Structure formats: C-alpha cells, structure tokens
Short mmCIF file of C-alpha atoms in Angstrom, two decimals:
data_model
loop_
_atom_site.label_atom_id
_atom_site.label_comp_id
_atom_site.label_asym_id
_atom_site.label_seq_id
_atom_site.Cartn_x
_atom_site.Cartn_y
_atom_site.Cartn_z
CA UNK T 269 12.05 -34.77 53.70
CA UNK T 270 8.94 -33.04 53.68
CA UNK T 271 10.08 -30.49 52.00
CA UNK T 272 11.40 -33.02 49.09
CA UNK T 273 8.79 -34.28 48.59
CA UNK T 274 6.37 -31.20 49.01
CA UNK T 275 9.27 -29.72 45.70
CA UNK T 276 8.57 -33.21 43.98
CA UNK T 277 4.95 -32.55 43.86
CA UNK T 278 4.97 -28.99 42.54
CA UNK T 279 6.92 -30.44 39.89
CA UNK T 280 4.63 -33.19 39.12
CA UNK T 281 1.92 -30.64 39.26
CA UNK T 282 3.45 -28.67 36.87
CA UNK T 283 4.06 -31.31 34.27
CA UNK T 284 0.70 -32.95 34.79
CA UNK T 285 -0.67 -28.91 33.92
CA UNK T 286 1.74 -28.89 31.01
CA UNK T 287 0.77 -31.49 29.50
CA UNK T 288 -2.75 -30.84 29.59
CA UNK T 289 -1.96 -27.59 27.55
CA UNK T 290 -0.24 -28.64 25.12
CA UNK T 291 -3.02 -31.50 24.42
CA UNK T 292 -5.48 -28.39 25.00
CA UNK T 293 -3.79 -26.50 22.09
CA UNK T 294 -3.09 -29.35 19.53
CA UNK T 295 -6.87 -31.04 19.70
CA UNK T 296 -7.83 -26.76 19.15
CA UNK T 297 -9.12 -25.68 15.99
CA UNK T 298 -6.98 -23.44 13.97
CA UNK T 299 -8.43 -19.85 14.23
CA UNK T 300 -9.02 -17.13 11.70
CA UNK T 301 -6.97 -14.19 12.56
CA UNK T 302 -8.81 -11.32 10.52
CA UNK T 303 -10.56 -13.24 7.34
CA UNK T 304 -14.40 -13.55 7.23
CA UNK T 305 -15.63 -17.14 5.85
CA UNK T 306 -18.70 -16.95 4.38
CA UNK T 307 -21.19 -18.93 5.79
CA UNK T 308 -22.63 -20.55 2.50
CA UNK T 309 -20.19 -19.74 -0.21
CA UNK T 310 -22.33 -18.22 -3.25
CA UNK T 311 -21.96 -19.03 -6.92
CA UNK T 312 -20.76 -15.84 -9.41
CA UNK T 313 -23.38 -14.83 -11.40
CA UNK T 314 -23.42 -14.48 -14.88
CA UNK T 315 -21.03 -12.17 -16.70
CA UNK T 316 -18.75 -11.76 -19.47
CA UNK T 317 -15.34 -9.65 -19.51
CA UNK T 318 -12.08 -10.31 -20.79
CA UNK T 319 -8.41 -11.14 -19.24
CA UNK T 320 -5.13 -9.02 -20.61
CA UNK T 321 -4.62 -11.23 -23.25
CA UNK T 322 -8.32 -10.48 -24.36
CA UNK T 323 -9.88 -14.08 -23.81
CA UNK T 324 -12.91 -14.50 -22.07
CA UNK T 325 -13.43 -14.16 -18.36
CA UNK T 326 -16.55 -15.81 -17.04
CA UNK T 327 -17.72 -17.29 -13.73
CA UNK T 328 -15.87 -20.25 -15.35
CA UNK T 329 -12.56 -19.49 -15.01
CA UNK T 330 -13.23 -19.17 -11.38
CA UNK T 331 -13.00 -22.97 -11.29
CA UNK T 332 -10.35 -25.20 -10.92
CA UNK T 333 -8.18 -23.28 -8.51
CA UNK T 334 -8.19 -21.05 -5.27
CA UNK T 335 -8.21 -17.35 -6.13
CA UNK T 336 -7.50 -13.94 -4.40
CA UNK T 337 -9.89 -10.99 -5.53
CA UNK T 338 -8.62 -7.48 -5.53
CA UNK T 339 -10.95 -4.90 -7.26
CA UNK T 340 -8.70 -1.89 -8.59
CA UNK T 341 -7.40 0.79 -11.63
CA UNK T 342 -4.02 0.82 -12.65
CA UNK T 343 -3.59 4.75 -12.57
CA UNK T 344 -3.55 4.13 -8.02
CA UNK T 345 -0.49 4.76 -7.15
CA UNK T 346 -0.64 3.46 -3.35
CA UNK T 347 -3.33 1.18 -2.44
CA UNK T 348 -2.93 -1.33 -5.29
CA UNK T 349 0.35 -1.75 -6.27
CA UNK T 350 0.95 -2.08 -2.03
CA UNK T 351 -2.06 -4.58 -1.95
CA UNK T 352 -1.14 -6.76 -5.25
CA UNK T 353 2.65 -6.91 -3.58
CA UNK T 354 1.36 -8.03 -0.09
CA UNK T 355 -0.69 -10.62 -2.25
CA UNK T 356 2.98 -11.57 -4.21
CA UNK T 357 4.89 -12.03 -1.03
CA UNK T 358 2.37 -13.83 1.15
CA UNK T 359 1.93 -16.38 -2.10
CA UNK T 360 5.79 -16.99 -1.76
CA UNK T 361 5.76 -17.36 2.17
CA UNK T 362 3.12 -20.23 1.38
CA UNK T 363 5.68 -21.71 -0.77
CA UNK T 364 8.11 -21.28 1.44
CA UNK T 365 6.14 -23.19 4.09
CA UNK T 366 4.84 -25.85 1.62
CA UNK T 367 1.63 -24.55 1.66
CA UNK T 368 -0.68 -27.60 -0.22
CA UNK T 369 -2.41 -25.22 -2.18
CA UNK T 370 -1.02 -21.28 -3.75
CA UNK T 371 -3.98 -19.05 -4.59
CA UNK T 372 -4.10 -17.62 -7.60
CA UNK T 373 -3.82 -13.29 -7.73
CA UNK T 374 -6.67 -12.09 -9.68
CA UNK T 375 -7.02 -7.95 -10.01
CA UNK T 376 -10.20 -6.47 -11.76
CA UNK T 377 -10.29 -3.34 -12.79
CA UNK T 378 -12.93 -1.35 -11.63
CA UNK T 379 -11.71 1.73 -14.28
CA UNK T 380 -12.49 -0.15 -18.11
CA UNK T 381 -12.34 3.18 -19.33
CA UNK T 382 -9.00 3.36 -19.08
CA UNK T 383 -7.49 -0.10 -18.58
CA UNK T 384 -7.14 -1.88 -21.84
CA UNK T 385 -6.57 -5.61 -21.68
CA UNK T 386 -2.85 -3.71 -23.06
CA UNK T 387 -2.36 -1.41 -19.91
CA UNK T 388 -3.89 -3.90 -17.32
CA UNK T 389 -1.09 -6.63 -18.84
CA UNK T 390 1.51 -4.71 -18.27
CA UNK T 391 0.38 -3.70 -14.66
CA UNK T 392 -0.59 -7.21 -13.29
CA UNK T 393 2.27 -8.79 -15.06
CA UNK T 394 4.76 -6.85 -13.05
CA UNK T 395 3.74 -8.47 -9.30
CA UNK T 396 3.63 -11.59 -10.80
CA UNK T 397 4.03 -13.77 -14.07
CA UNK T 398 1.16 -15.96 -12.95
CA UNK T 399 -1.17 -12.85 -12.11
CA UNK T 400 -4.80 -12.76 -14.02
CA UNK T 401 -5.74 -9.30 -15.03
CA UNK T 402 -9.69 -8.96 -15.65
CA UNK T 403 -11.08 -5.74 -17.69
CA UNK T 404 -14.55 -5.09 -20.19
CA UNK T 405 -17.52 -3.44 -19.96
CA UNK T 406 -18.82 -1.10 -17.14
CA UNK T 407 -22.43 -2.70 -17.56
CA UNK T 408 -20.54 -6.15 -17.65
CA UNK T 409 -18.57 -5.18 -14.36
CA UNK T 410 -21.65 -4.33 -12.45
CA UNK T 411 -22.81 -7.57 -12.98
CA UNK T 412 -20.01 -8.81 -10.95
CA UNK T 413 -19.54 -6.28 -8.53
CA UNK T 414 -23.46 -6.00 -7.51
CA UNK T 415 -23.38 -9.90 -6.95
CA UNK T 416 -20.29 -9.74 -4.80
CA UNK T 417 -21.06 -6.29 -2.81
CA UNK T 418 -18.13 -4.36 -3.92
CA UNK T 419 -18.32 -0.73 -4.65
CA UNK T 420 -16.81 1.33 -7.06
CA UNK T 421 -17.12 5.40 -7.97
CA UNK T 422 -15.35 7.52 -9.87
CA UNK T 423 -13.71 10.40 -7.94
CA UNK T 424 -12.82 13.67 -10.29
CA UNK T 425 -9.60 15.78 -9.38
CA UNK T 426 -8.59 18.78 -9.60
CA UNK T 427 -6.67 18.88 -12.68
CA UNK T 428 -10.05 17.10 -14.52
CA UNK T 429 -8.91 14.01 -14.65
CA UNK T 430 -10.13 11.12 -12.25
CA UNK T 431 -9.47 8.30 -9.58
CA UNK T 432 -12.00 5.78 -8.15
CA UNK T 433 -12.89 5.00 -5.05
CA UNK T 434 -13.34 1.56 -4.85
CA UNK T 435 -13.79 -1.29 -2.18
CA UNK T 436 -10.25 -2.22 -0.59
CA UNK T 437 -11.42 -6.31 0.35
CA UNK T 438 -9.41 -9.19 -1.44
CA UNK T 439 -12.31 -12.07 -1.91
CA UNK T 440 -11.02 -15.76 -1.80
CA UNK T 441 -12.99 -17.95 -4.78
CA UNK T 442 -12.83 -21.28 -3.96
CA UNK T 443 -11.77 -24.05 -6.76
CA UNK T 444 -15.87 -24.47 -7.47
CA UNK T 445 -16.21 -20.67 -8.41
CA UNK T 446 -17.88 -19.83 -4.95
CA UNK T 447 -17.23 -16.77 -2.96
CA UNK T 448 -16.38 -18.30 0.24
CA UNK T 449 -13.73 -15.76 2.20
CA UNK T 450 -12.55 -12.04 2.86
CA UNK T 451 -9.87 -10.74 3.63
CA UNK T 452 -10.91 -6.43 4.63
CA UNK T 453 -8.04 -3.95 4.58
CA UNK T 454 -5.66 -2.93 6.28
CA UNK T 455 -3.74 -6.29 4.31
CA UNK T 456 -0.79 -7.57 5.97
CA UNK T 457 1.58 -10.40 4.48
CA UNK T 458 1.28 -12.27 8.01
CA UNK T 459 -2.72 -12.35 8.12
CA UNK T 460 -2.66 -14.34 4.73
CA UNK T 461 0.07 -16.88 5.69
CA UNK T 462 -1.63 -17.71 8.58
CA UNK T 463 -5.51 -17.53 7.57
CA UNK T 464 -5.23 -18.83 3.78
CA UNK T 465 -4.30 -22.30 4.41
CA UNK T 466 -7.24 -22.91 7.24
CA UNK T 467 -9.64 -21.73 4.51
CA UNK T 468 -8.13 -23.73 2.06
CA UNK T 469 -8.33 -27.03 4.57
CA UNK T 470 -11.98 -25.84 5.22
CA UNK T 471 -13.04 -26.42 1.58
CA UNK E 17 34.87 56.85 11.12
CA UNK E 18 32.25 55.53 8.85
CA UNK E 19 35.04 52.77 7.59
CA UNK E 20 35.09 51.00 11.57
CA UNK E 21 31.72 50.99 11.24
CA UNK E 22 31.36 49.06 7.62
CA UNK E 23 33.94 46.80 9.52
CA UNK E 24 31.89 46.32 12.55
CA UNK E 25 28.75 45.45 10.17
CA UNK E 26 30.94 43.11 8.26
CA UNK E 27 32.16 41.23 11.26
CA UNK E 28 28.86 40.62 12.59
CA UNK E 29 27.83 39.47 9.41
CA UNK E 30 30.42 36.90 8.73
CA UNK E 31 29.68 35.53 12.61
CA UNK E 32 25.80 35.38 11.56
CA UNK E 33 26.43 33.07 8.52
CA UNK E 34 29.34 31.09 10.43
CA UNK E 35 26.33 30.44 13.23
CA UNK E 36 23.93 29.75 10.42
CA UNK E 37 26.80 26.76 9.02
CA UNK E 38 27.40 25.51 12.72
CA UNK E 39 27.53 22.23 12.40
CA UNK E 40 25.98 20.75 15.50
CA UNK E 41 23.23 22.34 14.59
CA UNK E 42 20.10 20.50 13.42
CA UNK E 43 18.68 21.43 10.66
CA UNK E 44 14.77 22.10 10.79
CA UNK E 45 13.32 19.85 8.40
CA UNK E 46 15.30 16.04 8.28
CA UNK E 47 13.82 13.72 5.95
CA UNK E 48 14.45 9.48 6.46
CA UNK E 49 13.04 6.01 5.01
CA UNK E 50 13.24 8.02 1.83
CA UNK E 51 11.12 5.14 -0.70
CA UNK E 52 10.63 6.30 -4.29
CA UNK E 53 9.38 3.38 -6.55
CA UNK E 54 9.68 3.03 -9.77
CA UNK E 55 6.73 3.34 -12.08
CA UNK E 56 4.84 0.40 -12.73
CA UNK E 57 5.56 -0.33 -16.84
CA UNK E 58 3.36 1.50 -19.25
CA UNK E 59 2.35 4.17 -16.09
CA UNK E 60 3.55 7.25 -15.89
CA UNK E 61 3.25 8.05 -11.57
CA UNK E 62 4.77 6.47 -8.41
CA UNK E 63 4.36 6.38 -4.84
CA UNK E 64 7.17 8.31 -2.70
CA UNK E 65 7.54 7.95 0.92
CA UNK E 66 9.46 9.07 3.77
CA UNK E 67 9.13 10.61 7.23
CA UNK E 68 9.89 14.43 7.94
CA UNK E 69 11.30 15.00 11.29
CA UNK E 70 10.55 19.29 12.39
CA UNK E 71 13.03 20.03 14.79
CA UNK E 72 12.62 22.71 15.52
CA UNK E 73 9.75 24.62 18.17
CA UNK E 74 7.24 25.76 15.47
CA UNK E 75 4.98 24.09 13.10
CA UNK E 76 6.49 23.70 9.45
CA UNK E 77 4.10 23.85 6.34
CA UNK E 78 4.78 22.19 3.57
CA UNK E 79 2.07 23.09 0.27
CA UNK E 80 4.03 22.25 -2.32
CA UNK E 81 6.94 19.67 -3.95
CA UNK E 82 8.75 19.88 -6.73
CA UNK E 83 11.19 17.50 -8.36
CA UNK E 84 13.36 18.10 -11.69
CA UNK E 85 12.36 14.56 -12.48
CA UNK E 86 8.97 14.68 -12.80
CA UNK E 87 6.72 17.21 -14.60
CA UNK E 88 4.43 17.29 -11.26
CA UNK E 89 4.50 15.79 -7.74
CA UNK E 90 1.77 16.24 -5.45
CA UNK E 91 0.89 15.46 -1.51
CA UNK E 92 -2.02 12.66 -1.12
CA UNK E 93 -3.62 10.52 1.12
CA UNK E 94 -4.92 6.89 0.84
CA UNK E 95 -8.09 6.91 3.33
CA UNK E 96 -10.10 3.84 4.24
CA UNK E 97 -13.91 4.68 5.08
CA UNK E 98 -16.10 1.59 5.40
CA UNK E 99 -13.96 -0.63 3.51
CA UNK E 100 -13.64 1.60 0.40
CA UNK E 101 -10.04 3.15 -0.37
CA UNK E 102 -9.88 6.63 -1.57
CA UNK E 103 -7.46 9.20 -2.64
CA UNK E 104 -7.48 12.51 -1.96
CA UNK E 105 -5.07 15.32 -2.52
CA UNK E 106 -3.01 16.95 0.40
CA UNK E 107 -3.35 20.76 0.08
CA UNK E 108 -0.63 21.51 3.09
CA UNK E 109 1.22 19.11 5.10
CA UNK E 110 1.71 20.26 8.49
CA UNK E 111 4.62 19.26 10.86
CA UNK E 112 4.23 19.88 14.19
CA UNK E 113 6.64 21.46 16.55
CA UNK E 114 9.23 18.55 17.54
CA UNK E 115 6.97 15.95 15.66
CA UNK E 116 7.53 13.18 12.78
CA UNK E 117 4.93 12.87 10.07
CA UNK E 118 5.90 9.63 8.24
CA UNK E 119 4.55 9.34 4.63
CA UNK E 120 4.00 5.41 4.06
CA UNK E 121 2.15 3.09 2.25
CA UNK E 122 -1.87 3.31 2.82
CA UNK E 123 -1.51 6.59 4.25
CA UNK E 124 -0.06 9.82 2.93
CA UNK E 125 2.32 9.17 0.03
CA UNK E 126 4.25 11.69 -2.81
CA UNK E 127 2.43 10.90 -6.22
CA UNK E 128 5.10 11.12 -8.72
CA UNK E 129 4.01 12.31 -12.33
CA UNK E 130 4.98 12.39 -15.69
CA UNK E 131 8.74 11.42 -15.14
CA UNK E 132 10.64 13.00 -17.28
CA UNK E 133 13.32 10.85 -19.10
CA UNK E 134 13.86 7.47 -16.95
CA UNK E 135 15.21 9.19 -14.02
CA UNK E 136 17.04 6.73 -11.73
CA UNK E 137 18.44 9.84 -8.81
CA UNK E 138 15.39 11.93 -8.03
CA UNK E 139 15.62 15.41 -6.12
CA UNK E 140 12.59 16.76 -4.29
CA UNK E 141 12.01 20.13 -2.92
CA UNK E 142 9.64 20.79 -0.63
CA UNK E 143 8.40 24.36 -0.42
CA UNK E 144 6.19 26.60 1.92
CA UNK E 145 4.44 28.60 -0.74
CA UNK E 146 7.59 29.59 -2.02
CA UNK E 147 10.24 28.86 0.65
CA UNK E 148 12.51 26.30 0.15
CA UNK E 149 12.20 24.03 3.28
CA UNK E 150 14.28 20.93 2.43
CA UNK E 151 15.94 19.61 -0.71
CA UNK E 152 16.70 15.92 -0.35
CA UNK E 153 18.50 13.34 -3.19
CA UNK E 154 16.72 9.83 -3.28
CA UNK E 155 17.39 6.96 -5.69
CA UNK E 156 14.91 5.27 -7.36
CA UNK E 157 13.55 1.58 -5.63
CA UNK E 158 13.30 -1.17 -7.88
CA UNK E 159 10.84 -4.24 -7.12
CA UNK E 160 11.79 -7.20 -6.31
CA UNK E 161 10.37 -8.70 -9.34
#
C-alpha cells in the first residue's frame, strides 16, 4: 500500500513538473539562433543606382516590403550563387510553413565594372523570378556600402583579370527602409526559417 | 638459351600488368559527390565539387585539372576572414595518406572556365605536374529553377 501510493506520487510529481515545462517553454520568447537585430534600426542614406531593368534604385524602394541584402559580383563562382540559393530555398520553406510575411532577395553588386543592369538580370533572374538585382556607380555604391559597413576590394589574379573580396552578411531591411537585422556567414537554409519570422513579428 | 630467357621476361611481365588490373584492388585516387553546375546564363564558369578519397599510404598531389570541356579549370578556395569572402587560387591540392579532402560549397571548389560548346558530360583529369592521377566522367547539375 505504501508502496502504491509512494508510485502514485512520483507520478503526480512528474506531471505536476511536466506541466510546468511546457507552460515554461510556451510563455518563452522565441530566440534568435544566429541573426543580429539591430538595436535601433537605421535609415539608408542617400543614393542613387539602378535595378536590371535600369530603373532607379533608391533608399525608396527599400519600403514597402521585408528584404534580404546580399552584397556580390556575378563572375563568383561559389559564395554567391550558394548564398542567393540558400536565400531561394529558405523563402520557399517560409511558404511552405505559411510564413505571414516572404522577404524579398535583393543582390548588389559590389563589381559595376562589370555587371551591367544586362549581366546582373540574367544572374539574379536565375534563383528567382521575383529577385531584385541592384548595379551603378562605384562612387554611388560607396554611398551605400559606407552607411551599412560592408566592405568591398578588388582582388587581381593571376591571369590579370580580377575577383572581389567582399563582405559575406545578408542584411534584413525592414518594410520602412531601416536596417534592422544580420544574418553573418556561414548561411544555412535552417537559420533563416527559424530566425526570419521572429524578426519579422519584432517589427 | 637467350629464347627461355625472353620467355621468362615475358611471363613476369604479363603477371605484373595482370596484378596491376586485379580487381580487388583499390585504386589510389576515388573521387564521390561528384557536383558540376551548370553555368549561371550569360557566365561563362561554374563551381565543381567532389571529395577525393587517397587510398593509398602516401600523400597524393594534385597541381593541375584539365577537362576537354572547358578551355581552363582551376583549384580554389572560398575563405571567410572577418566576415569578408575571398577567393583564392589552389596551387597544389594535397591528399593525405588514407585521408578524404572533400571539395564543397564555401570551401575549396573546381572553377570551371570558358566551356566549350554546351557540354552536358564533363571529363576531368587531375594531374601531378604531368601524371595522370584520376580521370573521372560527371554530368552536368541543373538547378532546380
């Protein structure tokens, strides 16, 4: 009997501890796995370049819709076209989970030399119909890069041509134009499912 | 006399090669996850990947690919230092002894140049200065899109 009743209590115990948990992990905030918010999200600053269809890109059409950053040339065989397909899938996986808000991919070319609003078309296009390529002038570019702390620098190879090195972060704009997240490298599908729809709640 | 002895030479000969074609043997250099994308449109370069398995007890070199596909192909590496990616070329890729070196994206990758035609079954030879070390037959890995 005592015994019973000494088995009945663990089980209680349990339960009662159970319980608790799970009302310990549904009244806990959501945490960021790897992105950075920004504390105070900061306005773009003034600039002028131009999308692949060669309209204007300002801090203006930062507005209106949540947007993933990715600084880049088109003639990087590795790093970007991996990054801008991480970026493709992890959009669909927040369809697939009925995500209330899909980001928008944007990819700026940090090589104008050499990416026409022509080439850069052709490159964003193929990761995604929706994609917004951004190109122009280098002084134009600085503008946006010094604001935003991203670095850029051409790298010369052997055979005289050239890569660049360039900063490897994807930048979340929120739908008022503000910087307000990061996402460093290495990118991984899973660390945007799970942190892009807290930051989107956030805002 | 000196016919036995062509005979002799020409038996241990044909025993050398038939060891040399034993097949339970491994061969030195296997190559798997073979990944060779297509170009992005209007660029003329891809990524290749894969990972080289050295079976055997010494280190295995590799300085330089070739592919009849492309009009160059070249060993580099993606690096990450403080945030910024750069590329930078591979001068020899070294195998260790018993070891896997696995070519993937963000890391070491083939860069694929100047394809020649719209190759869709790529061959790449990988060479120790100028000894063959592995041939392999990939085909070409369309996105999703």
């Amino acid at each position: 009997m005592r015994t019973k009743n000494f088995i009945i209590a663990i089980v209680l115990g349990g339960a009662l501890a159970a319980g608790i948990f799970v009302a310990a992990s549904i009244n806990k905030p959501a945490e960021l796995q790897t992105a950075f918010v920004v504390p105070s999200p900061a306005e773009l600053p003034a600039f002028a370049l131009q999308d692949q269809y060669g309209e204007p890109v300002t801090a203006d059409t930062f507005r209106g819709q949540w947007d993933l950053v990715f600084f880049g040339f088109t003639n990087c065989p590795d790093i970007c076209p991996t990054t801008l397909q991480i970026l493709a899938n992890a959009k669909l996986e927040l369809q697939n989970i009925g995500a209330g808000a899909i980001p928008r991919v944007v990819f700026i070319s940090v090589d104008p030399e050499r990416d026409t609003p022509e080439i850069l078309g052709r490159y964003v296009d193929y990761f995604g119909a929706a994609n917004l390529g951004v190109t122009g002038t280098l002084p134009e570019l600085v503008k946006l890069t010094t604001a935003l702390g991203i670095f850029f620098e051409k790298a010369p190879t052997d055979d005289g041509n050239y890569g660049v090195d360039h900063s490897a972060a994807v930048l979340v704009i929120n739908p008022e134009g503000q910087f307000s997240a990061l996402f460093s490298a290495p990118h991984t599908i899973a660390n945007y499912v799970h942190d892009l729809p807290i930051i989107m709640d956030v805002n | 006399m000196p016919p036995v002895r062509l005979s002799i030479l020409g038996a241990i000969f044909v025993f050398a090669v038939l060891s040399a074609c034993d097949g339970d043997a491994e061969p030195p250099l296997i190559a798997t996850a073979i990944i060779i994308n297509e170009s992005v449109p209007g660029k003329a370069m891809s990524a290749g990947y894969l990972s080289l398995r050295n079976t055997t007890h010494d280190e295995i070199s590799i300085s330089r690919v070739s592919s009849p596909e492309f009009g160059a192909v070249e060993i580099h590496e993606s690096l990450l230092q403080d945030g910024v990616a750069k590329m930078r070329r591979v001068e020899k890729l070294l195998i260790p002894a018993n070891s896997t070196v696995s070519l993937e994206p963000g890391g070491k990758h083939l860069m694929l140049m100047l394809p020649i035609g719209a190759p869709e079954n790529i061959s790449l030879n990988f060479y120790n200065d100028e000894t063959l070390q592995l041939s392999v037959q990939a085909s070409l890995t369309r996105s999703k899109h």
